[in-house]
Amino acid sequence: MSELRWDPLKLHWVIIATERGRRPRDFLVEPETQEMMSCPFCYGNEDKTPPEIFAIRPGGTPNSAGWKVRVIPNKYPALRIEGELNNRGHGLYDVMNGIGAHEVIIETPDHNRGLADLSPAEIGDVLRAYRARLLDLRNDRRFRYMVLFKNHGLRAGASLPHSHSQLIAVPLTPPVAATELRICREYFAGKERCIICDLIDFELRSGERVVREFSDFVILTPYASCFPFELRLYPKRHACDFAALGDSDLANLAVALKEMLARLKSVLRDPPYNFILHTAPPRQPRLGKPDYWSSIEFDYHWYIELVPRLTQIAGFEWGTGFYINPTSPEDAASFLRETEL
Amino acid sequence: MSELRWDPLKLHWVIIATERGRRPRDFLVEPETQEMMSCPFCYGNEDKTPPEIFAIRPGGTPNSAGWKVRVIPNKYPALRIEGELNNRGHGLYDVMNGIGAHEVIIETPDHNRGLADLSPAEIGDVLRAYRARLLDLRNDRRFRYMVLFKNHGLRAGASLPHSHSQLIAVPLTPPVAATELRICREYFAGKERCIICDLIDFELRSGERVVREFSDFVILTPYASCFPFELRLYPKRHACDFAALGDSDLANLAVALKEMLARLKSVLRDPPYNFILHTAPPRQPRLGKPDYWSSIEFDYHWYIELVPRLTQIAGFEWGTGFYINPTSPEDAASFLRETEL
């Protein structure tokens, strides 16, 4: 019989429709090729993008070849960096100007390698670029939150095939983050324990959904996964803020992240996916806002969420907020554990 | 400059990225054809589906040809009708058995006509089938809510091309409905007015987002539309419950619904879409639950939401709950008003 499962952190119910029992081969699709005349993210085309904001570059000059990771403003930004927020009402509605930052992290100069194909050292460079940009954007007091995410593959929303991630700084705490932060805070207020530490502890004891455990990190499939082969990568030690990690933490994380991406690529033959970094909001006081998150370090626990784009969000999901997942997370974990790398 | 807009009913912010300014032709795609050897929803194949639950049939015998609208159990249901809920905890999580009903409403015997192509009288028959099934499912006291929705087109999640809608009865109030019902209740408690009546009034005065107004209904593009060409069809008179409508109301609604679907089909050349009926939960006491919704008739206001599937939900949307909409609802309304039918 299928099951309805509740996620106490995300506050959602999901229908695990085990009778449909879909296996990896049910999700395999033809790889999509995106042909391009000339890729603006390749060496030699640095002048086809806006000037770089940050780069890891052993030698050479800015905006020329020789970089390992390169961060640029998005040429078609969803939000603009210049201007005032101008937060105001409009009848029953509210409206504010679309102020924010929208950056692109080009993860490698190699057009043909995805993040899963990079070495742990190269992935470590990408993570160092993430950290540098998160820390820098916190200095802009208009921003409440920085959303770091990656769309891999056309069906997951990647408009260019050359491997990249994106960082959007927004002038509001996003609803998903606000819910998690609130749940974590309330849980801690009642128990003086972190809810995510407790969830990790429960999962490590059960083991059913653990894909791979490292000394500092664990990769697992969430109990109430909304989508087939959904994954989370958690640090086992409590820490609210990805951007506060040291270099050796990032080096260990790079090994775990590569493992997660490589196992997914192996089981589902390079599926489209999205990943999102969930981390603490900036703790310096924000413009016009009391210093609400300054004590977040005990409440919250950063992690990476990965969602393969194998099924469609249709009328039922959009209209209800319920999800129907045709592959149980226990089955998904087992396929991911057993795949050959 | 792009704008961030707040929806006070759905509680979301959306980024209206007007600088991207995408017009209808930017969304046109090749129509997808789904080839089939034999369609289980066509006349003569009634024995290829589970036995019918309901039909509008001028003559003839059940489970044979001659019907105008036919309702059957879904052959691959997300939830099962038999069994007990068995609501229980599992560590920090919760789990219950997947009890529910999952029905398919076949809207026409004609394989090649979509809902937009039916006459108002034929659409009226579909609406009468919706009403009959909603009323009947309310008798099962295990169910908290009935989700009536339609997926049109492969990209919107329709697995069969023959025009149909679906009805899923669930043992929990879905999160999206729970939020709306709570917001409506709180607003009414403070003001003794319906928030949706107030939103409709605001929109009718402004007119910017009104696509078409009838004596009893209005079609508009929501101020904080998450997606391009999103639409809502509202009854202008306050009423919480679609299933309480009389036959003449349904006849008028059929005219308005056809208009909405025909305009969308004309502007975007038969795009994939989802629609969802938002209506009051059953008001009879539910199993093990206090009679919380018995006074909902003042608070809530039913409506139909329509979302074309033109853009993808990617990492940013999933990770934040923010949406980026590249077509302003004012532009969308204008295209929809001006299109030739």
Coordinates of N, CA, C and O in Angstrom, one line a residue, chain A residues 1-6 8 13 15 19-20 76-80 82 88 90-99 102 147 149 151 154-157 168 170-172 174-176 187 195 198-199 202-203 223 226-227 274 276 278 305 307 309 312-316 318-324, chain B residues 1-6 8 13 15 19-20 76-80 82 88 90-99 102 147 149 151 154-157 168 170-172 174-176 187 195 198-199 202-203 223 226-227 274 276 278 305 307 309 312-316 318-324:
Chain A
M1 N 0.9 -1.2 0.0 CA 0.0 0.0 0.0 C 0.9 1.2 0.0 O 1.9 1.3 0.6
S2 N 0.4 2.3 -0.7 CA 1.2 3.5 -0.7 C 1.1 4.2 0.7 O 0.2 3.9 1.5
E3 N 2.0 5.1 1.0 CA 2.1 5.7 2.3 C 2.1 7.2 2.1 O 2.6 7.8 1.1
L4 N 1.5 7.9 3.1 CA 1.6 9.3 3.2 C 2.7 9.6 4.2 O 2.6 9.1 5.3
R5 N 3.7 10.4 3.9 CA 4.8 10.7 4.8 C 4.9 12.2 5.1 O 4.8 13.0 4.1
W6 N 5.2 12.5 6.3 CA 5.3 13.9 6.7 C 6.7 14.3 7.0 O 7.4 13.6 7.7
P8 N 8.9 16.9 9.0 CA 8.7 17.9 10.0 C 9.5 19.2 9.9 O 9.3 20.2 10.6
W13 N 3.5 16.9 3.3 CA 3.1 15.5 3.2 C 3.4 15.0 1.8 O 3.2 15.8 0.8
I15 N 3.0 11.6 -0.9 CA 2.5 10.2 -1.2 C 3.6 9.4 -1.8 O 4.0 9.7 -2.9
E19 N 3.3 1.2 -5.0 CA 2.7 0.2 -5.9 C 3.1 0.5 -7.4 O 3.1 -0.3 -8.2
R20 N 3.4 1.8 -7.6 CA 3.9 2.1 -9.0 C 5.4 1.7 -9.1 O 5.8 1.3 -10.2
Y76 N 21.4 38.3 -18.1 CA 19.9 38.5 -18.1 C 19.4 38.3 -16.6 O 18.7 37.3 -16.3
P77 N 19.7 39.3 -15.7 CA 19.4 39.0 -14.3 C 17.9 39.1 -14.0 O 17.2 39.9 -14.6
A78 N 17.5 38.2 -13.1 CA 16.1 38.3 -12.6 C 15.9 39.5 -11.7 O 14.8 40.1 -11.6
L79 N 17.0 39.9 -11.0 CA 16.9 41.1 -10.2 C 18.1 42.0 -10.5 O 19.2 41.5 -10.9
R80 N 18.0 43.3 -10.3 CA 19.0 44.3 -10.6 C 19.7 44.8 -9.3 O 19.0 45.0 -8.3
E82 N 21.2 47.8 -8.9 CA 21.1 49.2 -8.6 C 19.7 49.6 -8.2 O 18.7 49.1 -8.7
R88 N 6.2 48.8 -0.8 CA 5.0 49.6 -0.7 C 3.8 48.7 -0.9 O 3.9 47.6 -1.4
H90 N -0.2 48.0 -2.5 CA -0.9 48.2 -3.8 C -2.2 47.5 -3.6 O -2.4 46.3 -3.9
G91 N -3.2 48.3 -3.1 CA -4.5 47.6 -2.7 C -4.2 46.6 -1.6 O -3.5 46.9 -0.6
L92 N -4.7 45.4 -1.7 CA -4.5 44.3 -0.8 C -3.1 43.7 -1.0 O -2.6 42.9 -0.2
Y93 N -2.5 44.0 -2.1 CA -1.2 43.4 -2.5 C -0.1 44.3 -2.0 O -0.2 45.3 -1.4
D94 N 1.1 43.7 -2.1 CA 2.4 44.5 -1.8 C 3.3 44.4 -3.0 O 3.2 43.4 -3.8
V95 N 4.1 45.4 -3.2 CA 5.1 45.3 -4.3 C 6.4 46.0 -3.9 O 6.3 46.9 -3.0
M96 N 7.5 45.6 -4.4 CA 8.7 46.3 -4.2 C 9.6 46.1 -5.5 O 9.3 45.2 -6.3
N97 N 10.5 47.0 -5.6 CA 11.4 46.9 -6.8 C 12.2 45.7 -6.8 O 12.6 45.2 -5.7
G98 N 12.5 45.2 -8.0 CA 13.3 44.0 -8.1 C 14.8 44.2 -7.9 O 15.6 44.1 -8.8
I99 N 15.2 44.4 -6.6 CA 16.6 44.7 -6.3 C 17.2 43.4 -5.8 O 16.6 42.6 -5.1
H102 N 22.5 38.8 -9.2 CA 22.3 37.5 -9.9 C 23.6 37.2 -10.5 O 24.0 37.8 -11.5
V147 N 20.6 32.8 -2.4 CA 20.2 31.5 -2.8 C 21.3 31.0 -3.8 O 21.5 31.6 -4.9
F149 N 22.3 27.9 -6.1 CA 21.7 26.7 -6.7 C 22.4 26.3 -8.0 O 23.1 27.2 -8.6
N151 N 21.3 24.3 -11.8 CA 20.4 23.6 -12.7 C 21.3 22.9 -13.7 O 22.1 23.5 -14.4
L154 N 19.0 20.6 -19.6 CA 17.9 21.4 -20.2 C 16.6 21.3 -19.5 O 16.0 22.3 -19.1
R155 N 16.3 20.1 -19.1 CA 15.0 19.8 -18.5 C 15.0 20.3 -17.0 O 13.9 20.5 -16.4
A156 N 16.2 20.6 -16.5 CA 16.2 21.1 -15.1 C 16.4 22.7 -15.2 O 16.6 23.3 -14.1
G157 N 16.3 23.2 -16.4 CA 16.3 24.7 -16.5 C 17.6 25.3 -16.8 O 17.7 26.5 -16.8
I168 N 21.7 34.0 -6.3 CA 20.8 35.1 -6.4 C 20.7 35.7 -5.0 O 20.3 34.9 -4.0
V170 N 18.6 38.0 -2.5 CA 17.2 38.5 -2.6 C 16.9 39.4 -1.4 O 17.5 39.3 -0.3
P171 N 16.0 40.4 -1.5 CA 15.8 41.4 -0.5 C 14.8 40.9 0.6 O 14.3 41.7 1.3
L172 N 14.4 39.6 0.5 CA 13.4 39.0 1.4 C 13.9 37.6 1.8 O 14.5 37.0 0.9
P174 N 13.3 34.0 1.6 CA 12.4 33.2 0.8 C 11.5 32.3 1.7 O 11.9 31.9 2.7
P175 N 10.3 32.1 1.2 CA 9.3 31.3 2.0 C 9.9 30.0 2.5 O 9.7 29.6 3.6
V176 N 10.6 29.3 1.6 CA 11.1 27.9 2.0 C 12.1 28.1 3.1 O 12.1 27.3 4.1
Y187 N 11.9 24.4 17.4 CA 12.3 23.1 18.0 C 13.4 23.3 19.0 O 13.4 22.7 20.1
I195 N 16.9 20.3 15.3 CA 16.0 19.3 14.7 C 16.8 18.6 13.6 O 16.6 17.4 13.4
D198 N 18.9 16.0 15.0 CA 18.1 14.8 15.4 C 17.7 14.0 14.2 O 17.6 12.7 14.3
L199 N 17.3 14.6 13.1 CA 16.9 13.9 11.9 C 18.1 13.1 11.4 O 18.0 11.9 11.0
F202 N 18.6 10.1 13.6 CA 17.6 9.0 13.4 C 18.0 8.3 12.1 O 17.9 7.0 12.1
E203 N 18.4 9.0 11.1 CA 18.8 8.3 9.8 C 20.0 7.4 9.9 O 20.1 6.3 9.3
Y223 N 13.3 10.8 4.1 CA 12.2 9.9 4.4 C 10.9 10.3 3.6 O 10.2 9.5 3.1
C226 N 10.0 14.2 -2.0 CA 8.9 14.5 -2.9 C 9.1 13.9 -4.3 O 8.1 13.7 -5.0
F227 N 10.4 13.7 -4.6 CA 10.7 13.2 -6.0 C 11.6 12.0 -5.9 O 12.3 11.8 -5.0
N274 N 18.5 19.6 -10.1 CA 18.7 20.9 -9.4 C 19.3 20.6 -8.1 O 18.9 19.7 -7.4
I276 N 20.4 22.8 -4.4 CA 20.2 24.1 -3.6 C 21.0 24.0 -2.3 O 20.9 23.0 -1.6
H278 N 21.2 25.1 1.3 CA 20.4 25.7 2.4 C 21.3 26.1 3.5 O 21.9 25.2 4.1
E305 N 20.6 20.2 -0.9 CA 19.4 19.4 -1.3 C 19.6 19.2 -2.8 O 19.9 20.1 -3.6
V307 N 17.6 17.5 -6.2 CA 16.3 17.0 -6.8 C 16.5 16.7 -8.3 O 16.7 17.6 -9.1
R309 N 15.3 15.9 -11.9 CA 14.0 16.3 -12.6 C 13.5 15.1 -13.5 O 13.7 15.2 -14.7
Q312 N 7.1 15.1 -13.6 CA 6.6 16.5 -13.8 C 5.8 17.0 -12.6 O 5.1 16.2 -12.0
I313 N 5.8 18.3 -12.4 CA 4.9 18.9 -11.5 C 3.7 19.2 -12.3 O 3.7 20.0 -13.2
A314 N 2.5 18.6 -11.9 CA 1.3 18.8 -12.7 C 0.2 19.4 -11.8 O 0.5 20.0 -10.7
G315 N -1.0 19.3 -12.2 CA -2.1 20.0 -11.6 C -2.2 19.7 -10.1 O -2.4 20.5 -9.2
F316 N -2.1 18.4 -9.8 CA -2.3 17.9 -8.4 C -1.3 18.6 -7.5 O -1.6 19.1 -6.4
W318 N 0.8 21.2 -8.0 CA 0.7 22.7 -7.9 C -0.5 23.1 -7.1 O -0.5 24.0 -6.3
G319 N -1.7 22.4 -7.3 CA -2.9 22.8 -6.7 C -3.0 22.5 -5.2 O -3.8 23.0 -4.5
T320 N -2.2 21.5 -4.8 CA -2.4 21.0 -3.4 C -1.1 21.2 -2.5 O -1.3 21.4 -1.3
G321 N 0.1 21.2 -3.1 CA 1.3 21.2 -2.3 C 1.6 19.7 -1.8 O 2.5 19.5 -1.1
F322 N 0.8 18.8 -2.2 CA 1.1 17.3 -2.0 C 2.0 16.9 -3.2 O 1.8 17.4 -4.3
Y323 N 2.8 15.9 -3.0 CA 3.6 15.3 -4.1 C 3.4 13.8 -4.1 O 3.1 13.2 -3.1
I324 N 3.4 13.3 -5.3 CA 3.3 11.8 -5.5 C 4.7 11.3 -6.0 O 5.1 11.7 -7.0
Chain B
M1 N 12.1 48.3 -14.6 CA 12.7 47.5 -13.5 C 11.7 46.4 -13.1 O 10.5 46.6 -13.1
S2 N 12.2 45.2 -12.9 CA 11.4 44.1 -12.5 C 10.8 44.4 -11.1 O 11.3 45.3 -10.3
E3 N 9.7 43.7 -10.8 CA 9.0 44.0 -9.5 C 8.9 42.7 -8.7 O 8.7 41.6 -9.3
L4 N 8.9 42.8 -7.4 CA 8.5 41.7 -6.5 C 7.1 42.0 -6.1 O 6.8 43.0 -5.5
R5 N 6.2 41.0 -6.3 CA 4.8 41.2 -5.9 C 4.3 40.1 -4.9 O 4.7 38.9 -5.1
W6 N 3.5 40.5 -4.0 CA 3.0 39.7 -2.9 C 1.6 39.3 -3.1 O 0.8 40.1 -3.4
P8 N -1.6 38.1 -1.2 CA -2.0 38.0 0.2 C -2.9 36.7 0.5 O -3.1 36.4 1.7
W13 N 5.7 35.5 -2.8 CA 6.2 36.6 -3.5 C 6.6 36.1 -4.9 O 7.1 35.0 -5.0
I15 N 8.7 37.3 -8.6 CA 9.5 38.3 -9.3 C 8.9 38.5 -10.7 O 8.9 37.5 -11.5
E19 N 11.7 43.0 -17.6 CA 12.8 43.4 -18.6 C 13.0 42.2 -19.6 O 13.5 42.4 -20.6
R20 N 12.7 41.0 -19.1 CA 12.7 39.9 -20.1 C 11.5 40.0 -21.0 O 11.6 39.5 -22.1
Y76 N -4.3 3.3 -12.3 CA -3.1 3.3 -11.5 C -3.2 4.4 -10.4 O -2.6 5.4 -10.5
P77 N -4.0 4.1 -9.4 CA -4.3 5.2 -8.4 C -3.2 5.5 -7.6 O -2.4 4.7 -7.2
A78 N -3.0 6.8 -7.2 CA -2.0 7.3 -6.3 C -2.4 6.9 -4.9 O -1.6 6.7 -4.0
L79 N -3.7 6.8 -4.6 CA -4.2 6.4 -3.3 C -5.3 5.3 -3.5 O -6.0 5.3 -4.5
R80 N -5.4 4.4 -2.5 CA -6.4 3.3 -2.6 C -7.6 3.6 -1.7 O -7.5 4.1 -0.7
E82 N -9.6 1.2 -0.3 CA -9.8 0.3 0.8 C -8.8 0.5 1.9 O -7.6 0.7 1.7
R88 N 0.1 7.4 12.2 CA 1.1 7.1 13.3 C 2.4 7.8 13.2 O 2.7 8.4 12.1
H90 N 6.7 8.1 13.3 CA 7.8 7.3 12.9 C 9.1 8.1 13.2 O 9.5 8.9 12.4
G91 N 9.6 8.0 14.4 CA 10.7 8.9 14.8 C 10.1 10.3 14.9 O 9.0 10.5 15.4
L92 N 10.8 11.2 14.3 CA 10.3 12.6 14.2 C 9.3 12.8 13.1 O 8.7 13.8 12.9
Y93 N 9.2 11.8 12.2 CA 8.3 11.8 11.1 C 6.9 11.3 11.4 O 6.7 10.8 12.5
D94 N 6.0 11.5 10.5 CA 4.7 10.9 10.6 C 4.4 10.1 9.4 O 4.9 10.4 8.3
V95 N 3.5 9.1 9.5 CA 3.2 8.3 8.3 C 1.8 7.8 8.4 O 1.3 7.6 9.6
M96 N 1.1 7.7 7.4 CA -0.3 7.1 7.4 C -0.4 6.3 6.1 O 0.3 6.5 5.1
N97 N -1.4 5.4 6.1 CA -1.6 4.6 4.9 C -2.2 5.5 3.7 O -2.8 6.5 4.0
G98 N -1.9 5.1 2.5 CA -2.3 5.9 1.4 C -3.7 5.6 1.0 O -4.0 5.0 0.0
I99 N -4.7 6.1 1.8 CA -6.1 5.9 1.6 C -6.7 7.1 0.9 O -6.4 8.3 1.2
H102 N -9.2 8.0 -6.4 CA -8.6 8.6 -7.5 C -9.4 8.2 -8.7 O -9.4 7.1 -9.2
V147 N -9.6 17.0 -4.5 CA -8.8 17.8 -5.4 C -9.3 17.5 -6.8 O -9.1 16.4 -7.3
F149 N -8.8 18.4 -10.7 CA -7.8 19.1 -11.6 C -7.7 18.5 -12.9 O -8.3 17.4 -13.2
N151 N -4.9 18.0 -16.3 CA -3.6 18.1 -16.9 C -3.9 18.0 -18.4 O -4.3 17.0 -18.9
L154 N 1.1 16.7 -22.8 CA 2.1 15.8 -22.2 C 3.0 16.6 -21.3 O 3.3 16.1 -20.2
R155 N 3.4 17.8 -21.6 CA 4.3 18.6 -20.8 C 3.6 19.0 -19.5 O 4.3 19.4 -18.5
A156 N 2.3 19.0 -19.4 CA 1.5 19.3 -18.2 C 1.2 18.1 -17.4 O 0.5 18.2 -16.4
G157 N 1.7 16.9 -17.9 CA 1.5 15.7 -17.1 C 0.4 14.8 -17.5 O 0.1 13.8 -16.8
I168 N -9.1 13.6 -7.0 CA -8.4 12.8 -5.9 C -9.0 13.2 -4.6 O -8.9 14.4 -4.2
V170 N -8.5 13.1 -0.6 CA -7.3 12.9 0.2 C -7.7 12.9 1.7 O -8.7 13.6 2.1
P171 N -7.0 12.2 2.6 CA -7.4 12.1 4.0 C -6.8 13.2 4.8 O -6.9 13.1 6.1
L172 N -6.3 14.3 4.2 CA -5.7 15.4 4.9 C -6.1 16.7 4.1 O -6.2 16.6 2.9
P174 N -5.0 19.5 2.0 CA -3.7 19.8 1.4 C -3.1 21.1 1.9 O -3.9 22.1 2.2
P175 N -1.8 21.3 1.9 CA -1.2 22.5 2.4 C -1.7 23.8 1.7 O -1.9 24.8 2.4
V176 N -1.8 23.7 0.4 CA -2.2 24.9 -0.3 C -3.6 25.3 0.1 O -3.9 26.5 0.3
Y187 N -9.0 36.8 7.8 CA -9.5 38.0 7.2 C -10.9 38.3 7.5 O -11.3 39.4 7.9
I195 N -12.0 37.9 1.7 CA -10.8 38.5 1.1 C -10.8 38.3 -0.4 O -10.4 39.2 -1.2
D198 N -13.0 40.9 -1.9 CA -12.2 42.2 -1.9 C -11.2 42.2 -3.1 O -11.0 43.2 -3.7
L199 N -10.6 41.1 -3.3 CA -9.6 41.0 -4.4 C -10.3 41.2 -5.8 O -9.8 41.9 -6.6
F202 N -11.3 44.8 -6.2 CA -10.1 45.6 -6.6 C -9.7 45.4 -8.1 O -9.4 46.4 -8.8
E203 N -9.8 44.2 -8.5 CA -9.4 43.9 -9.9 C -10.5 44.5 -10.9 O -10.1 45.0 -12.0
Y223 N -2.5 39.4 -10.1 CA -1.5 40.4 -9.9 C -0.1 39.8 -9.6 O 0.8 40.3 -10.1
C226 N 2.5 33.6 -10.7 CA 3.8 32.9 -10.7 C 4.3 32.6 -12.1 O 5.5 32.4 -12.3
F227 N 3.4 32.4 -13.0 CA 3.8 31.9 -14.3 C 3.2 32.8 -15.4 O 2.1 33.4 -15.2
N274 N -2.4 23.2 -16.7 CA -3.1 22.5 -15.5 C -4.2 23.4 -15.0 O -3.9 24.6 -15.0
I276 N -7.0 23.8 -11.7 CA -7.4 23.2 -10.4 C -8.6 24.0 -9.9 O -8.7 25.2 -10.0
H278 N -10.5 25.2 -6.8 CA -10.3 25.5 -5.4 C -11.7 25.7 -4.8 O -12.4 26.6 -5.2
E305 N -8.3 27.9 -11.0 CA -7.0 28.4 -11.3 C -6.4 27.7 -12.5 O -6.5 26.5 -12.5
V307 N -2.9 27.2 -14.9 CA -1.5 27.5 -15.1 C -1.0 26.9 -16.4 O -0.9 25.7 -16.4
R309 N 1.8 25.6 -18.8 CA 3.2 25.0 -18.5 C 4.1 25.4 -19.6 O 4.5 24.7 -20.4
Q312 N 9.9 26.4 -16.9 CA 10.2 25.3 -16.0 C 10.4 25.7 -14.5 O 10.9 26.8 -14.3
I313 N 10.0 24.8 -13.6 CA 10.4 25.0 -12.2 C 11.8 24.5 -12.0 O 12.0 23.3 -12.3
A314 N 12.7 25.3 -11.7 CA 14.1 24.9 -11.6 C 14.6 25.1 -10.1 O 13.8 25.2 -9.2
G315 N 15.9 25.1 -10.0 CA 16.5 25.1 -8.6 C 16.0 26.3 -7.8 O 15.7 26.1 -6.6
F316 N 16.0 27.4 -8.4 CA 15.6 28.6 -7.6 C 14.2 28.6 -7.1 O 14.0 28.8 -5.9
W318 N 12.3 25.9 -6.7 CA 12.1 24.8 -5.7 C 12.7 25.1 -4.4 O 12.2 24.8 -3.3
G319 N 13.9 25.7 -4.5 CA 14.7 25.9 -3.3 C 14.2 27.1 -2.4 O 14.6 27.2 -1.2
T320 N 13.5 28.0 -3.0 CA 13.1 29.2 -2.3 C 11.6 29.4 -2.1 O 11.1 30.0 -1.2
G321 N 10.8 28.9 -3.1 CA 9.3 29.2 -3.1 C 9.1 30.6 -3.7 O 7.9 31.0 -3.8
F322 N 10.1 31.2 -4.2 CA 10.0 32.4 -5.1 C 9.8 31.9 -6.5 O 10.3 30.9 -6.9
Y323 N 9.1 32.7 -7.3 CA 8.9 32.4 -8.7 C 9.4 33.6 -9.6 O 9.3 34.7 -9.1
I324 N 9.9 33.3 -10.7 CA 10.3 34.4 -11.7 C 9.4 34.3 -12.9 O 9.4 33.2 -13.5

